[in-house]
Amino acid sequence: MAIPPVIAVVGPTGSGKSDLAVSLALELDGEVINADAMQLYRGMDIGTAKITLAERRGVLHHLLDTLDVTEEASVSDFQQQARELIADIHSRGRRAILAGGSGLYVRAALDVLEFPGTDPQLRRQLETELETAGMDALHARLREVDPVSAGRLSDARRIIRALEVHQLTGRPFSSYMPRRAYFQPAVQIGLAVDRDVLRERLATRVHSMVDNGLLEEVRRLDAAGLRQGKTAPRALGYAQFLKVLDGGVTVDEAAEETIVATRQFARRQLTWFRADPRITWLDWQDPRLVPLAAALCR
């Protein structure tokens, strides 16, 4: 019997991906694989809008709560774990459903995508160089060996990664960019949003997170080493509310900063996913959303 395509539910934060994934799993006898990098972290529940046990409605969910906040999330590790889960779910005659808005993580699971290795010692050396020589010097070095990446990257962490890859492999980091070619058959469903409605929904959601104890969650995770992590402390809401703990801003100011940052993030997600012509877009508020999405997956 032919293996069915992997299903991926994508779109901006706050568009209802988790709910649709659960509904599809119930309709198609499936299991959900999380593809949101920040929901990998244990304890980061309120600020990531992690789906609750009640909201899962008995559907098995994978790759939630797999990392401590001090650990660095790795897209290459995610790729291996997600593909192993997809194979296992399909081997049991069920449907694998990816759900999440971390675009590179979705592509890592679905697409032909190669990840070069890492070298902690070389990474530390480059980080030291960043501190002593500054980012402009590293960016200039990257321009010499990989002008394509240099033109794309302005973030210090990614510039260091691009230089690390070049020194390790002799290949430019840009040569590892993903192609739009599925690793195995897949169906991608995107949730098309009304942007004005989404803007208000995101603001309401942030205020609800604050009311539900986001500051206490951040305080608890700070005691568990949140600031020592490389990935977790940059998460939306957590970065802003750490400043509340430091006395730098008020809760209301942190909430407003989080709303602005979340709206910007949603715009970036839409830009990322809209660039993929393989995604079929469905109206997030269509009352026929679940049967329409299920029909695409059958």
PDB file of C-alpha atoms in Angstrom:
ATOM      1  CA  MET A   1       0.000   0.000   0.000  1.00  0.00           C
ATOM      2  CA  ALA A   2       1.310   3.461  -0.905  1.00  0.00           C
ATOM      3  CA  ILE A   3       2.426   5.650   1.989  1.00  0.00           C
ATOM      4  CA  PRO A   4       0.122   8.686   2.267  1.00  0.00           C
ATOM      5  CA  PRO A   5       1.590  12.182   2.054  1.00  0.00           C
ATOM      6  CA  VAL A   6       2.740  13.996   5.162  1.00  0.00           C
ATOM      7  CA  ILE A   7       0.310  16.766   6.105  1.00  0.00           C
ATOM      8  CA  ALA A   8       1.591  20.174   7.237  1.00  0.00           C
ATOM      9  CA  VAL A   9      -0.640  22.900   8.672  1.00  0.00           C
ATOM     10  CA  VAL A  10       1.149  26.251   8.416  1.00  0.00           C
ATOM     11  CA  GLY A  11       0.473  29.960   8.735  1.00  0.00           C
ATOM     12  CA  PRO A  12       1.049  32.878  11.080  1.00  0.00           C
ATOM     13  CA  THR A  13       0.922  32.709  14.849  1.00  0.00           C
ATOM     14  CA  GLY A  14      -2.605  32.948  16.209  1.00  0.00           C
ATOM     15  CA  SER A  15      -4.283  31.628  13.056  1.00  0.00           C
ATOM     16  CA  GLY A  16      -5.565  28.360  14.563  1.00  0.00           C
ATOM     17  CA  LYS A  17      -2.993  25.834  13.287  1.00  0.00           C
ATOM     18  CA  SER A  18      -3.097  23.689  16.418  1.00  0.00           C
ATOM     19  CA  ASP A  19      -6.900  23.449  16.408  1.00  0.00           C
ATOM     20  CA  LEU A  20      -7.024  22.513  12.722  1.00  0.00           C
ATOM     21  CA  ALA A  21      -4.298  19.897  13.185  1.00  0.00           C
ATOM     22  CA  VAL A  22      -6.284  18.262  15.994  1.00  0.00           C
ATOM     23  CA  SER A  23      -9.473  18.289  13.930  1.00  0.00           C
ATOM     24  CA  LEU A  24      -7.646  16.734  10.968  1.00  0.00           C
ATOM     25  CA  ALA A  25      -6.100  14.088  13.221  1.00  0.00           C
ATOM     26  CA  LEU A  26      -9.558  13.129  14.498  1.00  0.00           C
ATOM     27  CA  GLU A  27     -10.939  13.093  10.949  1.00  0.00           C
ATOM     28  CA  LEU A  28      -8.060  11.166   9.345  1.00  0.00           C
ATOM     29  CA  ASP A  29      -6.807   8.969  12.221  1.00  0.00           C
ATOM     30  CA  GLY A  30      -3.648  11.006  12.640  1.00  0.00           C
ATOM     31  CA  GLU A  31      -1.043  12.130  15.142  1.00  0.00           C
ATOM     32  CA  VAL A  32       0.382  15.649  15.428  1.00  0.00           C
ATOM     33  CA  ILE A  33       4.067  16.588  15.322  1.00  0.00           C
ATOM     34  CA  ASN A  34       4.895  20.018  16.731  1.00  0.00           C
ATOM     35  CA  ALA A  35       6.837  22.281  14.350  1.00  0.00           C
ATOM     36  CA  ASP A  36       7.085  25.351  16.588  1.00  0.00           C
ATOM     37  CA  ALA A  37      10.665  25.737  17.826  1.00  0.00           C
ATOM     38  CA  MET A  38       9.670  27.424  21.100  1.00  0.00           C
ATOM     39  CA  GLN A  39       7.097  24.764  22.011  1.00  0.00           C
ATOM     40  CA  LEU A  40       9.950  22.271  22.244  1.00  0.00           C
ATOM     41  CA  TYR A  41      10.742  23.819  25.634  1.00  0.00           C
ATOM     42  CA  ARG A  42       9.420  22.436  28.899  1.00  0.00           C
ATOM     43  CA  GLY A  43       7.648  25.051  31.002  1.00  0.00           C
ATOM     44  CA  MET A  44       7.225  27.554  28.166  1.00  0.00           C
ATOM     45  CA  ASP A  45       3.490  27.034  28.033  1.00  0.00           C
ATOM     46  CA  ILE A  46       1.611  30.299  28.475  1.00  0.00           C
ATOM     47  CA  GLY A  47       3.891  32.489  26.364  1.00  0.00           C
ATOM     48  CA  THR A  48       4.025  30.047  23.441  1.00  0.00           C
ATOM     49  CA  ALA A  49       0.256  29.334  23.517  1.00  0.00           C
ATOM     50  CA  LYS A  50       1.138  25.652  23.784  1.00  0.00           C
ATOM     51  CA  ILE A  51      -1.863  23.422  23.191  1.00  0.00           C
ATOM     52  CA  THR A  52      -3.230  22.055  26.470  1.00  0.00           C
ATOM     53  CA  LEU A  53      -4.085  18.423  27.193  1.00  0.00           C
ATOM     54  CA  ALA A  54      -7.795  19.273  27.026  1.00  0.00           C
ATOM     55  CA  GLU A  55      -7.364  21.017  23.665  1.00  0.00           C
ATOM     56  CA  ARG A  56      -5.556  17.965  22.253  1.00  0.00           C
ATOM     57  CA  ARG A  57      -8.862  16.038  22.574  1.00  0.00           C
ATOM     58  CA  GLY A  58      -7.090  12.709  22.962  1.00  0.00           C
ATOM     59  CA  VAL A  59      -4.881  13.166  19.876  1.00  0.00           C
ATOM     60  CA  LEU A  60      -1.270  12.068  20.324  1.00  0.00           C
ATOM     61  CA  HIS A  61       1.164  15.011  20.092  1.00  0.00           C
ATOM     62  CA  HIS A  62       4.904  14.643  19.541  1.00  0.00           C
ATOM     63  CA  LEU A  63       7.935  16.926  20.034  1.00  0.00           C
ATOM     64  CA  LEU A  64       6.385  19.065  22.735  1.00  0.00           C
ATOM     65  CA  ASP A  65       8.374  19.615  25.964  1.00  0.00           C
ATOM     66  CA  THR A  66      11.552  17.893  24.781  1.00  0.00           C
ATOM     67  CA  LEU A  67      14.140  20.517  25.823  1.00  0.00           C
ATOM     68  CA  ASP A  68      15.166  22.393  28.966  1.00  0.00           C
ATOM     69  CA  VAL A  69      15.314  26.167  28.570  1.00  0.00           C
ATOM     70  CA  THR A  70      19.100  26.055  28.922  1.00  0.00           C
ATOM     71  CA  GLU A  71      19.435  23.828  25.834  1.00  0.00           C
ATOM     72  CA  GLU A  72      19.846  25.163  22.303  1.00  0.00           C
ATOM     73  CA  ALA A  73      17.176  24.190  19.780  1.00  0.00           C
ATOM     74  CA  SER A  74      18.667  22.545  16.693  1.00  0.00           C
ATOM     75  CA  VAL A  75      16.820  22.388  13.384  1.00  0.00           C
ATOM     76  CA  SER A  76      18.998  19.465  12.272  1.00  0.00           C
ATOM     77  CA  ASP A  77      18.056  17.497  15.413  1.00  0.00           C
ATOM     78  CA  PHE A  78      14.424  18.372  14.766  1.00  0.00           C
ATOM     79  CA  GLN A  79      14.712  17.136  11.179  1.00  0.00           C
ATOM     80  CA  GLN A  80      15.964  13.731  12.305  1.00  0.00           C
ATOM     81  CA  GLN A  81      13.372  13.392  15.082  1.00  0.00           C
ATOM     82  CA  ALA A  82      10.466  14.543  12.902  1.00  0.00           C
ATOM     83  CA  ARG A  83      11.354  12.194  10.039  1.00  0.00           C
ATOM     84  CA  GLU A  84      11.696   9.249  12.406  1.00  0.00           C
ATOM     85  CA  LEU A  85       8.263  10.060  13.853  1.00  0.00           C
ATOM     86  CA  ILE A  86       6.709  10.437  10.398  1.00  0.00           C
ATOM     87  CA  ALA A  87       8.043   7.013   9.403  1.00  0.00           C
ATOM     88  CA  ASP A  88       6.802   5.452  12.651  1.00  0.00           C
ATOM     89  CA  ILE A  89       3.322   7.009  12.400  1.00  0.00           C
ATOM     90  CA  HIS A  90       2.936   5.917   8.783  1.00  0.00           C
ATOM     91  CA  SER A  91       4.192   2.401   9.595  1.00  0.00           C
ATOM     92  CA  ARG A  92       1.239   2.082  11.984  1.00  0.00           C
ATOM     93  CA  GLY A  93      -1.223   3.052   9.269  1.00  0.00           C
ATOM     94  CA  ARG A  94      -1.902   6.503  10.680  1.00  0.00           C
ATOM     95  CA  ARG A  95      -1.438  10.018   9.263  1.00  0.00           C
ATOM     96  CA  ALA A  96       1.449  12.288  10.299  1.00  0.00           C
ATOM     97  CA  ILE A  97       0.398  15.933  10.685  1.00  0.00           C
ATOM     98  CA  LEU A  98       2.995  18.660  11.208  1.00  0.00           C
ATOM     99  CA  ALA A  99       1.660  21.825  12.837  1.00  0.00           C
ATOM    100  CA  GLY A 100       3.625  24.973  13.522  1.00  0.00           C
ATOM    101  CA  GLY A 101       4.817  28.319  12.327  1.00  0.00           C
ATOM    102  CA  SER A 102       8.598  27.852  12.432  1.00  0.00           C
ATOM    103  CA  GLY A 103       9.125  27.936   8.686  1.00  0.00           C
ATOM    104  CA  LEU A 104      12.603  26.440   8.578  1.00  0.00           C
ATOM    105  CA  TYR A 105      11.535  23.593  10.871  1.00  0.00           C
ATOM    106  CA  VAL A 106       8.612  22.764   8.583  1.00  0.00           C
ATOM    107  CA  ARG A 107      10.911  22.763   5.559  1.00  0.00           C
ATOM    108  CA  ALA A 108      13.515  20.685   7.395  1.00  0.00           C
ATOM    109  CA  ALA A 109      10.919  17.973   7.921  1.00  0.00           C
ATOM    110  CA  LEU A 110       9.378  18.157   4.453  1.00  0.00           C
ATOM    111  CA  ASP A 111      12.097  19.184   2.010  1.00  0.00           C
ATOM    112  CA  VAL A 112      15.405  17.881   0.690  1.00  0.00           C
ATOM    113  CA  LEU A 113      17.577  19.870   3.068  1.00  0.00           C
ATOM    114  CA  GLU A 114      21.145  19.166   4.180  1.00  0.00           C
ATOM    115  CA  PHE A 115      22.564  20.466   7.459  1.00  0.00           C
ATOM    116  CA  PRO A 116      26.331  20.852   7.829  1.00  0.00           C
ATOM    117  CA  GLY A 117      27.846  19.874  11.173  1.00  0.00           C
ATOM    118  CA  THR A 118      29.036  22.104  13.982  1.00  0.00           C
ATOM    119  CA  ASP A 119      32.289  22.550  15.883  1.00  0.00           C
ATOM    120  CA  PRO A 120      31.855  24.027  19.401  1.00  0.00           C
ATOM    121  CA  GLN A 121      35.524  25.052  19.618  1.00  0.00           C
ATOM    122  CA  LEU A 122      35.405  26.890  16.294  1.00  0.00           C
ATOM    123  CA  ARG A 123      32.085  28.488  17.302  1.00  0.00           C
ATOM    124  CA  ARG A 124      33.650  29.785  20.548  1.00  0.00           C
ATOM    125  CA  GLN A 125      36.617  31.117  18.589  1.00  0.00           C
ATOM    126  CA  LEU A 126      34.309  33.048  16.259  1.00  0.00           C
ATOM    127  CA  GLU A 127      32.242  34.340  19.185  1.00  0.00           C
ATOM    128  CA  THR A 128      35.433  35.615  20.823  1.00  0.00           C
ATOM    129  CA  GLU A 129      36.378  37.270  17.555  1.00  0.00           C
ATOM    130  CA  LEU A 130      32.959  38.933  17.467  1.00  0.00           C
ATOM    131  CA  GLU A 131      33.573  40.398  20.924  1.00  0.00           C
ATOM    132  CA  THR A 132      37.047  41.680  20.085  1.00  0.00           C
ATOM    133  CA  ALA A 133      36.810  42.713  16.419  1.00  0.00           C
ATOM    134  CA  GLY A 134      33.083  43.455  16.143  1.00  0.00           C
ATOM    135  CA  MET A 135      30.361  42.338  13.776  1.00  0.00           C
ATOM    136  CA  ASP A 136      31.488  44.521  10.866  1.00  0.00           C
ATOM    137  CA  ALA A 137      34.807  42.653  10.702  1.00  0.00           C
ATOM    138  CA  LEU A 138      33.067  39.257  10.640  1.00  0.00           C
ATOM    139  CA  HIS A 139      30.602  40.477   8.045  1.00  0.00           C
ATOM    140  CA  ALA A 140      33.486  41.648   5.858  1.00  0.00           C
ATOM    141  CA  ARG A 141      35.101  38.188   6.134  1.00  0.00           C
ATOM    142  CA  LEU A 142      31.833  36.564   5.152  1.00  0.00           C
ATOM    143  CA  ARG A 143      31.549  38.844   2.104  1.00  0.00           C
ATOM    144  CA  GLU A 144      34.902  37.517   0.881  1.00  0.00           C
ATOM    145  CA  VAL A 145      34.003  33.820   1.112  1.00  0.00           C
ATOM    146  CA  ASP A 146      30.215  33.859   0.675  1.00  0.00           C
ATOM    147  CA  PRO A 147      28.831  37.103  -0.769  1.00  0.00           C
ATOM    148  CA  VAL A 148      25.354  35.561  -1.173  1.00  0.00           C
ATOM    149  CA  SER A 149      25.031  34.857   2.558  1.00  0.00           C
ATOM    150  CA  ALA A 150      26.631  38.184   3.438  1.00  0.00           C
ATOM    151  CA  GLY A 151      23.920  39.929   1.446  1.00  0.00           C
ATOM    152  CA  ARG A 152      21.187  38.025   3.280  1.00  0.00           C
ATOM    153  CA  LEU A 153      22.457  37.988   6.851  1.00  0.00           C
ATOM    154  CA  SER A 154      22.700  40.827   9.366  1.00  0.00           C
ATOM    155  CA  ASP A 155      22.264  38.869  12.597  1.00  0.00           C
ATOM    156  CA  ALA A 156      25.522  38.145  14.476  1.00  0.00           C
ATOM    157  CA  ARG A 157      24.554  34.577  15.376  1.00  0.00           C
ATOM    158  CA  ARG A 158      23.818  33.681  11.742  1.00  0.00           C
ATOM    159  CA  ILE A 159      26.962  35.372  10.449  1.00  0.00           C
ATOM    160  CA  ILE A 160      28.998  33.278  12.898  1.00  0.00           C
ATOM    161  CA  ARG A 161      27.176  30.152  11.723  1.00  0.00           C
ATOM    162  CA  ALA A 162      27.881  30.971   8.061  1.00  0.00           C
ATOM    163  CA  LEU A 163      31.604  31.447   8.773  1.00  0.00           C
ATOM    164  CA  GLU A 164      31.690  28.247  10.848  1.00  0.00           C
ATOM    165  CA  VAL A 165      30.136  26.242   7.988  1.00  0.00           C
ATOM    166  CA  HIS A 166      32.581  27.646   5.448  1.00  0.00           C
ATOM    167  CA  GLN A 167      35.601  26.870   7.629  1.00  0.00           C
ATOM    168  CA  LEU A 168      34.333  23.360   8.394  1.00  0.00           C
ATOM    169  CA  THR A 169      33.253  22.300   4.912  1.00  0.00           C
ATOM    170  CA  GLY A 170      34.953  24.618   2.449  1.00  0.00           C
ATOM    171  CA  ARG A 171      31.512  25.290   0.978  1.00  0.00           C
ATOM    172  CA  PRO A 172      29.592  28.565   1.251  1.00  0.00           C
ATOM    173  CA  PHE A 173      26.718  28.501   3.696  1.00  0.00           C
ATOM    174  CA  SER A 174      24.420  29.666   0.876  1.00  0.00           C
ATOM    175  CA  SER A 175      25.019  26.366  -0.954  1.00  0.00           C
ATOM    176  CA  TYR A 176      23.040  24.622   1.805  1.00  0.00           C
ATOM    177  CA  MET A 177      19.911  26.729   1.258  1.00  0.00           C
ATOM    178  CA  PRO A 178      16.812  24.546   0.859  1.00  0.00           C
ATOM    179  CA  ARG A 179      15.297  23.695  -2.513  1.00  0.00           C
ATOM    180  CA  ARG A 180      11.555  23.399  -2.925  1.00  0.00           C
ATOM    181  CA  ALA A 181      11.655  19.645  -3.371  1.00  0.00           C
ATOM    182  CA  TYR A 182       9.811  17.319  -1.000  1.00  0.00           C
ATOM    183  CA  PHE A 183      11.803  14.630   0.786  1.00  0.00           C
ATOM    184  CA  GLN A 184       8.662  12.482   0.482  1.00  0.00           C
ATOM    185  CA  PRO A 185       5.111  13.258  -0.710  1.00  0.00           C
ATOM    186  CA  ALA A 186       3.469  16.059   1.278  1.00  0.00           C
ATOM    187  CA  VAL A 187       0.385  18.268   1.423  1.00  0.00           C
ATOM    188  CA  GLN A 188       0.736  21.757   2.894  1.00  0.00           C
ATOM    189  CA  ILE A 189      -2.338  23.642   4.068  1.00  0.00           C
ATOM    190  CA  GLY A 190      -1.926  27.327   4.870  1.00  0.00           C
ATOM    191  CA  LEU A 191      -4.370  29.324   6.956  1.00  0.00           C
ATOM    192  CA  ALA A 192      -5.178  32.561   5.111  1.00  0.00           C
ATOM    193  CA  VAL A 193      -5.975  35.322   7.600  1.00  0.00           C
ATOM    194  CA  ASP A 194      -7.717  38.660   7.652  1.00  0.00           C
ATOM    195  CA  ARG A 195      -4.768  40.765   8.784  1.00  0.00           C
ATOM    196  CA  ASP A 196      -6.793  43.371  10.684  1.00  0.00           C
ATOM    197  CA  VAL A 197      -8.685  40.680  12.569  1.00  0.00           C
ATOM    198  CA  LEU A 198      -5.416  38.853  13.291  1.00  0.00           C
ATOM    199  CA  ARG A 199      -3.800  42.050  14.627  1.00  0.00           C
ATOM    200  CA  GLU A 200      -6.589  42.425  17.190  1.00  0.00           C
ATOM    201  CA  ARG A 201      -6.605  38.720  17.978  1.00  0.00           C
ATOM    202  CA  LEU A 202      -2.870  38.784  18.732  1.00  0.00           C
ATOM    203  CA  ALA A 203      -3.275  41.758  21.066  1.00  0.00           C
ATOM    204  CA  THR A 204      -6.119  40.003  22.890  1.00  0.00           C
ATOM    205  CA  ARG A 205      -4.034  36.839  23.141  1.00  0.00           C
ATOM    206  CA  VAL A 206      -1.065  38.630  24.707  1.00  0.00           C
ATOM    207  CA  HIS A 207      -3.311  40.317  27.294  1.00  0.00           C
ATOM    208  CA  SER A 208      -4.835  36.906  28.064  1.00  0.00           C
ATOM    209  CA  MET A 209      -1.330  35.446  28.541  1.00  0.00           C
ATOM    210  CA  VAL A 210      -0.548  38.208  31.044  1.00  0.00           C
ATOM    211  CA  ASP A 211      -3.808  37.560  32.898  1.00  0.00           C
ATOM    212  CA  ASN A 212      -3.052  33.825  32.964  1.00  0.00           C
ATOM    213  CA  GLY A 213       0.329  34.257  34.652  1.00  0.00           C
ATOM    214  CA  LEU A 214       2.970  34.918  31.984  1.00  0.00           C
ATOM    215  CA  LEU A 215       5.123  36.965  34.380  1.00  0.00           C
ATOM    216  CA  GLU A 216       5.146  34.149  36.947  1.00  0.00           C
ATOM    217  CA  GLU A 217       6.003  31.639  34.225  1.00  0.00           C
ATOM    218  CA  VAL A 218       8.960  33.795  33.157  1.00  0.00           C
ATOM    219  CA  ARG A 219      10.035  34.214  36.793  1.00  0.00           C
ATOM    220  CA  ARG A 220       9.931  30.431  37.296  1.00  0.00           C
ATOM    221  CA  LEU A 221      11.909  29.774  34.095  1.00  0.00           C
ATOM    222  CA  ASP A 222      14.423  32.487  34.979  1.00  0.00           C
ATOM    223  CA  ALA A 223      15.156  30.568  38.180  1.00  0.00           C
ATOM    224  CA  ALA A 224      15.591  27.432  36.022  1.00  0.00           C
ATOM    225  CA  GLY A 225      18.278  29.099  33.882  1.00  0.00           C
ATOM    226  CA  LEU A 226      16.280  30.742  31.082  1.00  0.00           C
ATOM    227  CA  ARG A 227      18.878  33.480  30.542  1.00  0.00           C
ATOM    228  CA  GLN A 228      21.641  30.912  30.083  1.00  0.00           C
ATOM    229  CA  GLY A 229      19.925  29.402  27.061  1.00  0.00           C
ATOM    230  CA  LYS A 230      20.784  30.485  23.515  1.00  0.00           C
ATOM    231  CA  THR A 231      17.340  29.997  21.974  1.00  0.00           C
ATOM    232  CA  ALA A 232      14.651  30.098  24.666  1.00  0.00           C
ATOM    233  CA  PRO A 233      15.270  33.605  26.100  1.00  0.00           C
ATOM    234  CA  ARG A 234      14.700  35.171  22.668  1.00  0.00           C
ATOM    235  CA  ALA A 235      11.123  33.827  22.503  1.00  0.00           C
ATOM    236  CA  LEU A 236       8.314  36.332  22.087  1.00  0.00           C
ATOM    237  CA  GLY A 237       7.057  37.467  25.471  1.00  0.00           C
ATOM    238  CA  TYR A 238       9.890  35.912  27.441  1.00  0.00           C
ATOM    239  CA  ALA A 239      12.507  38.442  26.279  1.00  0.00           C
ATOM    240  CA  GLN A 240      10.107  41.299  27.091  1.00  0.00           C
ATOM    241  CA  PHE A 241       9.019  39.993  30.505  1.00  0.00           C
ATOM    242  CA  LEU A 242      12.585  39.292  31.632  1.00  0.00           C
ATOM    243  CA  LYS A 243      12.941  43.085  31.482  1.00  0.00           C
ATOM    244  CA  VAL A 244      10.023  43.375  33.922  1.00  0.00           C
ATOM    245  CA  LEU A 245      11.919  41.158  36.370  1.00  0.00           C
ATOM    246  CA  ASP A 246      14.938  43.438  35.968  1.00  0.00           C
ATOM    247  CA  GLY A 247      12.832  46.501  36.723  1.00  0.00           C
ATOM    248  CA  GLY A 248      13.432  47.991  33.281  1.00  0.00           C
ATOM    249  CA  VAL A 249       9.804  48.144  32.141  1.00  0.00           C
ATOM    250  CA  THR A 250       6.326  47.740  33.613  1.00  0.00           C
ATOM    251  CA  VAL A 251       4.036  44.793  32.900  1.00  0.00           C
ATOM    252  CA  ASP A 252       1.894  46.994  30.654  1.00  0.00           C
ATOM    253  CA  GLU A 253       4.956  48.176  28.715  1.00  0.00           C
ATOM    254  CA  ALA A 254       6.203  44.598  28.306  1.00  0.00           C
ATOM    255  CA  ALA A 255       2.773  43.506  27.085  1.00  0.00           C
ATOM    256  CA  GLU A 256       2.716  46.292  24.494  1.00  0.00           C
ATOM    257  CA  GLU A 257       6.261  45.399  23.338  1.00  0.00           C
ATOM    258  CA  THR A 258       5.182  41.766  23.040  1.00  0.00           C
ATOM    259  CA  ILE A 259       2.122  42.691  20.965  1.00  0.00           C
ATOM    260  CA  VAL A 260       4.259  44.741  18.556  1.00  0.00           C
ATOM    261  CA  ALA A 261       6.887  41.984  18.277  1.00  0.00           C
ATOM    262  CA  THR A 262       4.231  39.291  17.769  1.00  0.00           C
ATOM    263  CA  ARG A 263       2.540  41.251  14.987  1.00  0.00           C
ATOM    264  CA  GLN A 264       5.914  41.747  13.272  1.00  0.00           C
ATOM    265  CA  PHE A 265       6.637  38.034  13.610  1.00  0.00           C
ATOM    266  CA  ALA A 266       3.268  37.125  12.091  1.00  0.00           C
ATOM    267  CA  ARG A 267       4.054  39.358   9.085  1.00  0.00           C
ATOM    268  CA  ARG A 268       7.413  37.616   8.615  1.00  0.00           C
ATOM    269  CA  GLN A 269       5.725  34.202   8.818  1.00  0.00           C
ATOM    270  CA  LEU A 270       3.203  35.198   6.153  1.00  0.00           C
ATOM    271  CA  THR A 271       6.007  36.425   3.889  1.00  0.00           C
ATOM    272  CA  TRP A 272       7.888  33.129   4.371  1.00  0.00           C
ATOM    273  CA  PHE A 273       4.939  30.839   3.714  1.00  0.00           C
ATOM    274  CA  ARG A 274       3.484  32.942   0.881  1.00  0.00           C
ATOM    275  CA  ALA A 275       6.748  32.408  -0.999  1.00  0.00           C
ATOM    276  CA  ASP A 276       6.047  28.651  -1.219  1.00  0.00           C
ATOM    277  CA  PRO A 277       3.772  27.959  -4.209  1.00  0.00           C
ATOM    278  CA  ARG A 278       3.079  24.410  -3.019  1.00  0.00           C
ATOM    279  CA  ILE A 279       0.890  25.573  -0.132  1.00  0.00           C
ATOM    280  CA  THR A 280      -2.896  25.467  -0.597  1.00  0.00           C
ATOM    281  CA  TRP A 281      -4.455  28.364   1.290  1.00  0.00           C
ATOM    282  CA  LEU A 282      -7.802  28.086   3.073  1.00  0.00           C
ATOM    283  CA  ASP A 283      -9.724  30.823   4.868  1.00  0.00           C
ATOM    284  CA  TRP A 284      -9.008  30.455   8.605  1.00  0.00           C
ATOM    285  CA  GLN A 285     -12.593  31.450   9.481  1.00  0.00           C
ATOM    286  CA  ASP A 286     -14.417  29.369   6.856  1.00  0.00           C
ATOM    287  CA  PRO A 287     -17.042  27.228   8.650  1.00  0.00           C
ATOM    288  CA  ARG A 288     -16.181  24.429   6.187  1.00  0.00           C
ATOM    289  CA  LEU A 289     -12.451  24.624   7.009  1.00  0.00           C
ATOM    290  CA  VAL A 290     -12.079  21.118   8.457  1.00  0.00           C
ATOM    291  CA  PRO A 291     -13.888  19.192   5.674  1.00  0.00           C
ATOM    292  CA  LEU A 292     -12.137  21.288   3.000  1.00  0.00           C
ATOM    293  CA  ALA A 293      -8.734  20.600   4.567  1.00  0.00           C
ATOM    294  CA  ALA A 294      -9.510  16.898   5.049  1.00  0.00           C
ATOM    295  CA  ALA A 295     -10.515  16.588   1.400  1.00  0.00           C
ATOM    296  CA  LEU A 296      -7.097  17.947   0.358  1.00  0.00           C
ATOM    297  CA  CYS A 297      -5.395  15.300   2.485  1.00  0.00           C
ATOM    298  CA  ARG A 298      -7.348  12.249   1.376  1.00  0.00           C
TER     299      ARG A 298
END
